[in-house]
PDB file of C-alpha atoms in Angstrom:
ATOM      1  CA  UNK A   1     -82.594 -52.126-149.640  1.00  0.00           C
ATOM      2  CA  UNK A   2     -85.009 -54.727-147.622  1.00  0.00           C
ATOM      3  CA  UNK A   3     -86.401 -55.516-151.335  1.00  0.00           C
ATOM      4  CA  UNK A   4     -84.719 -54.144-154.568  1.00  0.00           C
ATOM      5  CA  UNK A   5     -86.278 -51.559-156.104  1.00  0.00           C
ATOM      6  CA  UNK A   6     -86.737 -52.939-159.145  1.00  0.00           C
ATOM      7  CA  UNK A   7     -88.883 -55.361-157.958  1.00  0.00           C
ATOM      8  CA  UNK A   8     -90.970 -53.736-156.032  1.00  0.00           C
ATOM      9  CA  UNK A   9     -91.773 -51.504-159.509  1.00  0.00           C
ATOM     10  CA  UNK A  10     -92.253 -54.757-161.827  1.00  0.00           C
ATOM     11  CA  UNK A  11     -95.159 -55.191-158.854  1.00  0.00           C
ATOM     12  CA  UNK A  12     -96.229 -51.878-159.508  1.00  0.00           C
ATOM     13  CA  UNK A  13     -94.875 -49.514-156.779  1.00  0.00           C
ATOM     14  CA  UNK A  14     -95.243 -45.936-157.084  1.00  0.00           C
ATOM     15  CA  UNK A  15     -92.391 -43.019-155.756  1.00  0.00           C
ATOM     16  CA  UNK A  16     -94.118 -40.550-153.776  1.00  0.00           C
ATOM     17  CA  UNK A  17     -92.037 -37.722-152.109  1.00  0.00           C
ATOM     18  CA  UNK A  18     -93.109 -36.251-148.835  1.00  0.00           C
ATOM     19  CA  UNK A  19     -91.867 -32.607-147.349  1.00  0.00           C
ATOM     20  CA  UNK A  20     -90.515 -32.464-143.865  1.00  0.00           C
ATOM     21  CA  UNK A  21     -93.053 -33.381-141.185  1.00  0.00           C
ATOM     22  CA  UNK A  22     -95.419 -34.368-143.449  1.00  0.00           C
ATOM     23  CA  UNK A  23     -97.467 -37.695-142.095  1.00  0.00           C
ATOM     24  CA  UNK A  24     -97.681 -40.577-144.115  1.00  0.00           C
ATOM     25  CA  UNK A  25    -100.521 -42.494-141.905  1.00  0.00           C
ATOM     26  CA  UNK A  26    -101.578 -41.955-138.542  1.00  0.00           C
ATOM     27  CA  UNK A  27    -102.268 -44.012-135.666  1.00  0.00           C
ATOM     28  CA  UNK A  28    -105.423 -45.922-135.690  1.00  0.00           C
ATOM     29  CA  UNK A  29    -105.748 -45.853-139.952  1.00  0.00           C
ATOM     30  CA  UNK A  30    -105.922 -49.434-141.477  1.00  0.00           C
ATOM     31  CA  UNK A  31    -102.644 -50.602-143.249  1.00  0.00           C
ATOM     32  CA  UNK A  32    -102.946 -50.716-146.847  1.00  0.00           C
ATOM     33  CA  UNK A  33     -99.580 -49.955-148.364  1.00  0.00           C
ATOM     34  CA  UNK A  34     -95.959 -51.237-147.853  1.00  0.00           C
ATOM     35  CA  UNK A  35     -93.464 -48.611-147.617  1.00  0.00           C
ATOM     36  CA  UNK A  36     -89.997 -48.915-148.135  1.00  0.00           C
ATOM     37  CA  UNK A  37     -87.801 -45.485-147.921  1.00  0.00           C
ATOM     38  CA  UNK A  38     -85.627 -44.799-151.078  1.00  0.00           C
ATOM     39  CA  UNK A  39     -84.352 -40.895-149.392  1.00  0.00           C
ATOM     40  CA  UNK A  40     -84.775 -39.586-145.965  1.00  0.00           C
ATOM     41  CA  UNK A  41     -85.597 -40.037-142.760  1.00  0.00           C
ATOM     42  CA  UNK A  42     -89.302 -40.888-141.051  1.00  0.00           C
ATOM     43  CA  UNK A  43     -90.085 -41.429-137.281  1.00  0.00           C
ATOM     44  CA  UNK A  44     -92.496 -43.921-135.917  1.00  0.00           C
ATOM     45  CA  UNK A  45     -94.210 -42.594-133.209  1.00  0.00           C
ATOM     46  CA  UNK A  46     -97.109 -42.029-130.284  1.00  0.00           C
ATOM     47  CA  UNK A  47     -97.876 -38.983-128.369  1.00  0.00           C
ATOM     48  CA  UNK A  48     -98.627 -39.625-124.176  1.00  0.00           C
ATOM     49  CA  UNK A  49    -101.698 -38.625-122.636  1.00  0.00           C
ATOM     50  CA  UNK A  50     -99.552 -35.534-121.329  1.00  0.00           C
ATOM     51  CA  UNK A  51     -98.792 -35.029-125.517  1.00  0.00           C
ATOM     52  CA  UNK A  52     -95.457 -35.671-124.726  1.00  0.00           C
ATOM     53  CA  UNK A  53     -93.776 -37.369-127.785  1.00  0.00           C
ATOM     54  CA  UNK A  54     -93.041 -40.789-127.846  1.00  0.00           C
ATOM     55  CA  UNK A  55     -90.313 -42.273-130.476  1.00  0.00           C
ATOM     56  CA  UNK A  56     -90.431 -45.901-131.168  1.00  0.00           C
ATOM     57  CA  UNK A  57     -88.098 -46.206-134.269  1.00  0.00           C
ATOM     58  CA  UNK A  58     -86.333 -43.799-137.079  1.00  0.00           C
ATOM     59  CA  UNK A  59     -86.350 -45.226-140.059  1.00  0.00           C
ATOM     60  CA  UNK A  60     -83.447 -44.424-143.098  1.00  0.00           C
ATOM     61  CA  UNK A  61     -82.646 -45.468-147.018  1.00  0.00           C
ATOM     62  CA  UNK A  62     -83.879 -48.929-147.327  1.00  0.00           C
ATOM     63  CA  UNK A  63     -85.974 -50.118-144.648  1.00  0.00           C
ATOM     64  CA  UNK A  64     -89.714 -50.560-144.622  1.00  0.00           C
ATOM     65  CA  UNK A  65     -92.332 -48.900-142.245  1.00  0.00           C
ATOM     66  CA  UNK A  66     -94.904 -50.842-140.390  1.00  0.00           C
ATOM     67  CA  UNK A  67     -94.651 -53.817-142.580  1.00  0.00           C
ATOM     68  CA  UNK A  68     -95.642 -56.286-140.600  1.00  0.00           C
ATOM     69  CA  UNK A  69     -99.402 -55.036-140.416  1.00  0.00           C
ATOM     70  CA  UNK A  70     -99.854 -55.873-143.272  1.00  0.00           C
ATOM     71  CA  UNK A  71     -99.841 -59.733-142.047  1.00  0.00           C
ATOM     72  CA  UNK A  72    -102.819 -59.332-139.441  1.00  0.00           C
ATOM     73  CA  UNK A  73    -105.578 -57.135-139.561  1.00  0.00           C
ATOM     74  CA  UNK A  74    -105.061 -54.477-137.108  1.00  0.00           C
ATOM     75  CA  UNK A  75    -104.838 -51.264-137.668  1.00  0.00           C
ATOM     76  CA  UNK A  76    -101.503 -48.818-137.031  1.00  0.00           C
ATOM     77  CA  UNK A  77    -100.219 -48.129-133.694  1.00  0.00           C
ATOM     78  CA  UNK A  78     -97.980 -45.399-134.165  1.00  0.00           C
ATOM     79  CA  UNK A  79     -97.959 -42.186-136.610  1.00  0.00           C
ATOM     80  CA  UNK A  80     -95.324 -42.278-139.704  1.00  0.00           C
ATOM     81  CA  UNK A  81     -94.201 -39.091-139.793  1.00  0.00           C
ATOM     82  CA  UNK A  82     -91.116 -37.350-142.572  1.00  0.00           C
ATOM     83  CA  UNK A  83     -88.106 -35.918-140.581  1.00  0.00           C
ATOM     84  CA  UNK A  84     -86.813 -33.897-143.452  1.00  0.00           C
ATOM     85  CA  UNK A  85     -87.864 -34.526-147.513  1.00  0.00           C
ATOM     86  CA  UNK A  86     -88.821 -38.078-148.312  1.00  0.00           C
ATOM     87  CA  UNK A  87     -88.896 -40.405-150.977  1.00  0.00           C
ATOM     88  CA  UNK A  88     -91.016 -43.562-150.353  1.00  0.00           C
ATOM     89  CA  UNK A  89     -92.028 -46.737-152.679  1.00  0.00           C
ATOM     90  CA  UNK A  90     -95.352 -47.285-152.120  1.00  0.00           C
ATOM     91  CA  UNK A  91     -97.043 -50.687-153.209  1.00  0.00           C
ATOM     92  CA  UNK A  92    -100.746 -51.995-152.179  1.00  0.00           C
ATOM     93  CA  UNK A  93    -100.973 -54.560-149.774  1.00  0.00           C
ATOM     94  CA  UNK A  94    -102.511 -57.146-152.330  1.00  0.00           C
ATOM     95  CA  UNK A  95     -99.502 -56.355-154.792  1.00  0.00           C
ATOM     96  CA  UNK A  96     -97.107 -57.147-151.598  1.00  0.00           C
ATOM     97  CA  UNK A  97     -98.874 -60.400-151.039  1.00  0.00           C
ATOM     98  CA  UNK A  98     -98.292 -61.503-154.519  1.00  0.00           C
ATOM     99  CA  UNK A  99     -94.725 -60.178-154.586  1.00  0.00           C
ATOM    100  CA  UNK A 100     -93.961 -62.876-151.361  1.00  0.00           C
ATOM    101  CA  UNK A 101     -96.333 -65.571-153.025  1.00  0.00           C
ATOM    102  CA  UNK A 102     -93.801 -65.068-156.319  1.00  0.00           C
ATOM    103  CA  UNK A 103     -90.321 -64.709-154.792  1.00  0.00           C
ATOM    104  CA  UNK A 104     -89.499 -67.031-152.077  1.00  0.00           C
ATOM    105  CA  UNK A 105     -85.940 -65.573-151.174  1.00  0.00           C
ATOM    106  CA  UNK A 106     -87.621 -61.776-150.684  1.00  0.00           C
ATOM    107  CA  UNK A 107     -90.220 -63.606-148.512  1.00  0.00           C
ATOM    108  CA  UNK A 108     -87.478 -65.277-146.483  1.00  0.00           C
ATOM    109  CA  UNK A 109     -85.275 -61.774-146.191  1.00  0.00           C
ATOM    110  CA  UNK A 110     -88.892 -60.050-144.926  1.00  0.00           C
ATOM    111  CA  UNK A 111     -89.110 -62.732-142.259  1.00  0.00           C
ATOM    112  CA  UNK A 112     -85.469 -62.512-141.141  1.00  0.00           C
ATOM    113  CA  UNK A 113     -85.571 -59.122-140.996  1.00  0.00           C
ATOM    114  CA  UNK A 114     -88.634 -59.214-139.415  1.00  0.00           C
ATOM    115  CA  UNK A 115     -87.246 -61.936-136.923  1.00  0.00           C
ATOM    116  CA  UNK A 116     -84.177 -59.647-136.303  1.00  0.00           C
ATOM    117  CA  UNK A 117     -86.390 -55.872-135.743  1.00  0.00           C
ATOM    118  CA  UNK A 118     -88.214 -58.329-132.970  1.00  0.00           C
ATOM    119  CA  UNK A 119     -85.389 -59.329-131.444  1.00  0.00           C
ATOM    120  CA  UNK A 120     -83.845 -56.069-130.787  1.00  0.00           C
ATOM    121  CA  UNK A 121     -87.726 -55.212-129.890  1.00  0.00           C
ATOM    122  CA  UNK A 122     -86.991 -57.213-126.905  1.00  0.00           C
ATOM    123  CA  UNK A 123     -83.603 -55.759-126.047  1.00  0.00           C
ATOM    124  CA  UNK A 124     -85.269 -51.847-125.890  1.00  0.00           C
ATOM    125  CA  UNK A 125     -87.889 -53.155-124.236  1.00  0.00           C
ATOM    126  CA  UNK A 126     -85.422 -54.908-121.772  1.00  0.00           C
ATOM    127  CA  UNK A 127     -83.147 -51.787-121.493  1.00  0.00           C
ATOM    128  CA  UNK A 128     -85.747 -49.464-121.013  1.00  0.00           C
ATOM    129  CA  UNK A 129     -87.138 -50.821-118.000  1.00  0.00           C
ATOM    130  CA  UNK A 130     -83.431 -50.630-116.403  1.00  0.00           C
ATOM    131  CA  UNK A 131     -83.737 -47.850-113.597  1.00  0.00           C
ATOM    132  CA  UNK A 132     -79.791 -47.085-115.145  1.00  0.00           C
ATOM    133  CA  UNK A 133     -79.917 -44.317-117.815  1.00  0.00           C
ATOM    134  CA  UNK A 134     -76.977 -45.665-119.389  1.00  0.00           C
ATOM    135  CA  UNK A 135     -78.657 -48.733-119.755  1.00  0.00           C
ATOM    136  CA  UNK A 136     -81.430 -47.046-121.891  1.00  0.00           C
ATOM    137  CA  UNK A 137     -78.882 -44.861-123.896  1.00  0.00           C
ATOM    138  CA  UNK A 138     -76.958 -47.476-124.846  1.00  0.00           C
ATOM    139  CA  UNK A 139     -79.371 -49.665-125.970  1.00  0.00           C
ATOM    140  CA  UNK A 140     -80.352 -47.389-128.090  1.00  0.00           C
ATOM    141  CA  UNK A 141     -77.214 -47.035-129.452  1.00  0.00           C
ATOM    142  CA  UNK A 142     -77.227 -50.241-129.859  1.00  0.00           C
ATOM    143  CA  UNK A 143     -80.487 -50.838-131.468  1.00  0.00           C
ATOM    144  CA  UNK A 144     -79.519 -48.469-134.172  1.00  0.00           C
ATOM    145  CA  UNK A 145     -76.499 -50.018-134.950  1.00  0.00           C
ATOM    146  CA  UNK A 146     -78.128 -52.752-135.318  1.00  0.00           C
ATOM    147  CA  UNK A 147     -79.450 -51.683-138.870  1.00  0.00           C
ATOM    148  CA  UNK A 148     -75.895 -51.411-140.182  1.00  0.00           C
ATOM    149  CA  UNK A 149     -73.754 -53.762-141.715  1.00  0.00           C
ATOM    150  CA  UNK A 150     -69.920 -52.736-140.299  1.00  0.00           C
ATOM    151  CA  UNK A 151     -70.432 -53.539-136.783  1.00  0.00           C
ATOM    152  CA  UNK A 152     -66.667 -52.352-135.922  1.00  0.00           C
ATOM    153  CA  UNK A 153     -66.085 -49.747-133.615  1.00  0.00           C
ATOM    154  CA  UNK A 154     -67.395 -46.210-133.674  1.00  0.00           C
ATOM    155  CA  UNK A 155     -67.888 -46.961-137.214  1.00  0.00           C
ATOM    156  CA  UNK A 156     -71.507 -45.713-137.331  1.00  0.00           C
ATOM    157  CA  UNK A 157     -72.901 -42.452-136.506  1.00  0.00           C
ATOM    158  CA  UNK A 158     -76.197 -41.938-134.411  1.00  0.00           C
ATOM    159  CA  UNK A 159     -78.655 -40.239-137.000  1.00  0.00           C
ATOM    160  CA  UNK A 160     -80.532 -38.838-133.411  1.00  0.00           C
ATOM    161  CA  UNK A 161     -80.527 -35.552-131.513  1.00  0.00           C
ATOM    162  CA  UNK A 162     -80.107 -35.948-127.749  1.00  0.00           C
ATOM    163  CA  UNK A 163     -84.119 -35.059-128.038  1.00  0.00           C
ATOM    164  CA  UNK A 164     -84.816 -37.766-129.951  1.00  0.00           C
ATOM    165  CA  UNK A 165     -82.763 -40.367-127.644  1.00  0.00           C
ATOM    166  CA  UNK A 166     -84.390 -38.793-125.044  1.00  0.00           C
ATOM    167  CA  UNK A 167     -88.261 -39.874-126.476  1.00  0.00           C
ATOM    168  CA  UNK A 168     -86.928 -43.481-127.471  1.00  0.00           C
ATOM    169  CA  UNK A 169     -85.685 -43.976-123.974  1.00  0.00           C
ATOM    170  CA  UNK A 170     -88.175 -42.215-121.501  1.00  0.00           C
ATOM    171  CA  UNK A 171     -85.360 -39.920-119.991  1.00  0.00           C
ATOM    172  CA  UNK A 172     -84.727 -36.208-119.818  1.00  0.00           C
ATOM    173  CA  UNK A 173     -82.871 -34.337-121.993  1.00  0.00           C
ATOM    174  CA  UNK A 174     -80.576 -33.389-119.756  1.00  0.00           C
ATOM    175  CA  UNK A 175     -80.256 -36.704-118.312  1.00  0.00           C
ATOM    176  CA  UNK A 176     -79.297 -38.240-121.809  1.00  0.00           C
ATOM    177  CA  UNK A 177     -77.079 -35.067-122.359  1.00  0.00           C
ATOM    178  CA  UNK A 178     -74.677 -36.394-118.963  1.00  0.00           C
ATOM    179  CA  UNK A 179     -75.005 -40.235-119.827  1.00  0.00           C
ATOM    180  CA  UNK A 180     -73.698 -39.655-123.560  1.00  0.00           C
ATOM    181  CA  UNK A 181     -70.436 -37.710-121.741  1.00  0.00           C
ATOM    182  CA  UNK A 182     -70.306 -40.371-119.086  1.00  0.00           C
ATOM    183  CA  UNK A 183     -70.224 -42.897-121.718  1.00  0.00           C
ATOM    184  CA  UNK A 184     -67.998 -41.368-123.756  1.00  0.00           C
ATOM    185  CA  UNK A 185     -65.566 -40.915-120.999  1.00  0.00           C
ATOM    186  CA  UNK A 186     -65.605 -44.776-120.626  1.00  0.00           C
ATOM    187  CA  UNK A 187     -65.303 -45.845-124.232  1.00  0.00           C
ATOM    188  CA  UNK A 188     -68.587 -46.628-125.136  1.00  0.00           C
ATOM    189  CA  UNK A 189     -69.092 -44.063-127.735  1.00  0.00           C
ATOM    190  CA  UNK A 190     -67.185 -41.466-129.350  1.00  0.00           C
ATOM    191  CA  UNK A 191     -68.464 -37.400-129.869  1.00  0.00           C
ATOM    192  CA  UNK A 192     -67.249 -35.570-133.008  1.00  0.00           C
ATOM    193  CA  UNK A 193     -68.650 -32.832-133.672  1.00  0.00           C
ATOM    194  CA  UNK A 194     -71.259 -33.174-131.463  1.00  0.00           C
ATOM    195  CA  UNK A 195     -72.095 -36.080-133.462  1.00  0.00           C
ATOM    196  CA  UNK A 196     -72.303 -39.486-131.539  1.00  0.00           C
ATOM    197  CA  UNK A 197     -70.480 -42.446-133.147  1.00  0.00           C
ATOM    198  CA  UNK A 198     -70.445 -46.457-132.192  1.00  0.00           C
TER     199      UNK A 198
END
């Protein structure tokens, strides 16, 4: 968990469940809540002028959702939307301030993590202007990864559909679909039962 959650409740955070699909804000609404997912899965994302769907992060158990909005006035970029049945801690933006102001060490953790969710920022960003698909795909991968602890090999498994990589990388489906076998065939990655591991 980014912050425990018992002290996000003796700040006065709330559980509130969500059914699949269900949004939590959209685009364009002012932040006024800090999130932090206790079961679940949500997506962050944007939607083209074309409507196609545009992924910019998944989010699992224990990591927050757009928190660093709540640091600048500006309102949301992207929707929040549930994958499957959620449970989310919910705590108002002034009770989050005072939670930081109170507890230096969970102010330093928000600003590493923070610091670290940037830097891999840059690497997408980076890998998804490569022309290469397995550039994109992998650093992906990679950025996912990223979240976990046990950074050994094939260790973790890839909580996306070959859809989903496809709308956090720009590619087709079928193009993603031949990289993740190319990849495979050279080590990168390993496919069992049709889930992708790292």
């Amino acid at each position: 968990m980014l912050i425990s959650e018992e002290l996000l409740r003796a700040y006065g955070a709330e559980t509130e469940v969500f059914e699949p699909a269900e949004i939590i804000f959209n685009e364009s609404d002012v932040p006024k809540y800090y999130y932090q997912v206790v079961e679940g899965r949500i997506k962050l994302n944007t939607y083209n002028e074309e409507g196609k769907e545009l992924i910019f992060a998944i989010l699992e158990r224990g990591l927050s959702v757009c928190e660093l909005l709540l640091f600048i006035d500006r309102t949301y970029p992207v929707n929040a939307i549930t994958f499957e049945k959620c449970k989310v801690l919910k705590l108002s933006k002034k009770s989050f301030e005072k939670l930081l102001d109170e507890n230096p060490a969970t102010s330093r953790d928000i600003n590493k993590f923070l610091s670290e969710r940037l830097y891999y920022k840059y690497i997408m960003l980076e890998n998804n202007s490569s022309l290469k698909p397995a550039v994109r795909v992998k650093g992906a991968l990679d950025y996912y990864k990223s979240f976990t602890d046990d950074q050994t090999k094939f260790s973790y498994q890839i909580p996306l559909t070959r859809q989903q990589i496809a709308s956090l990388t720009a590619l087709r489906v079928e193009t993603v679909v031949r990289t993740v076998k190319m990849l495979e065939k050279e080590g990168v990655l390993k496919i069992i039962n049709r889930k992708i591991y790292v």
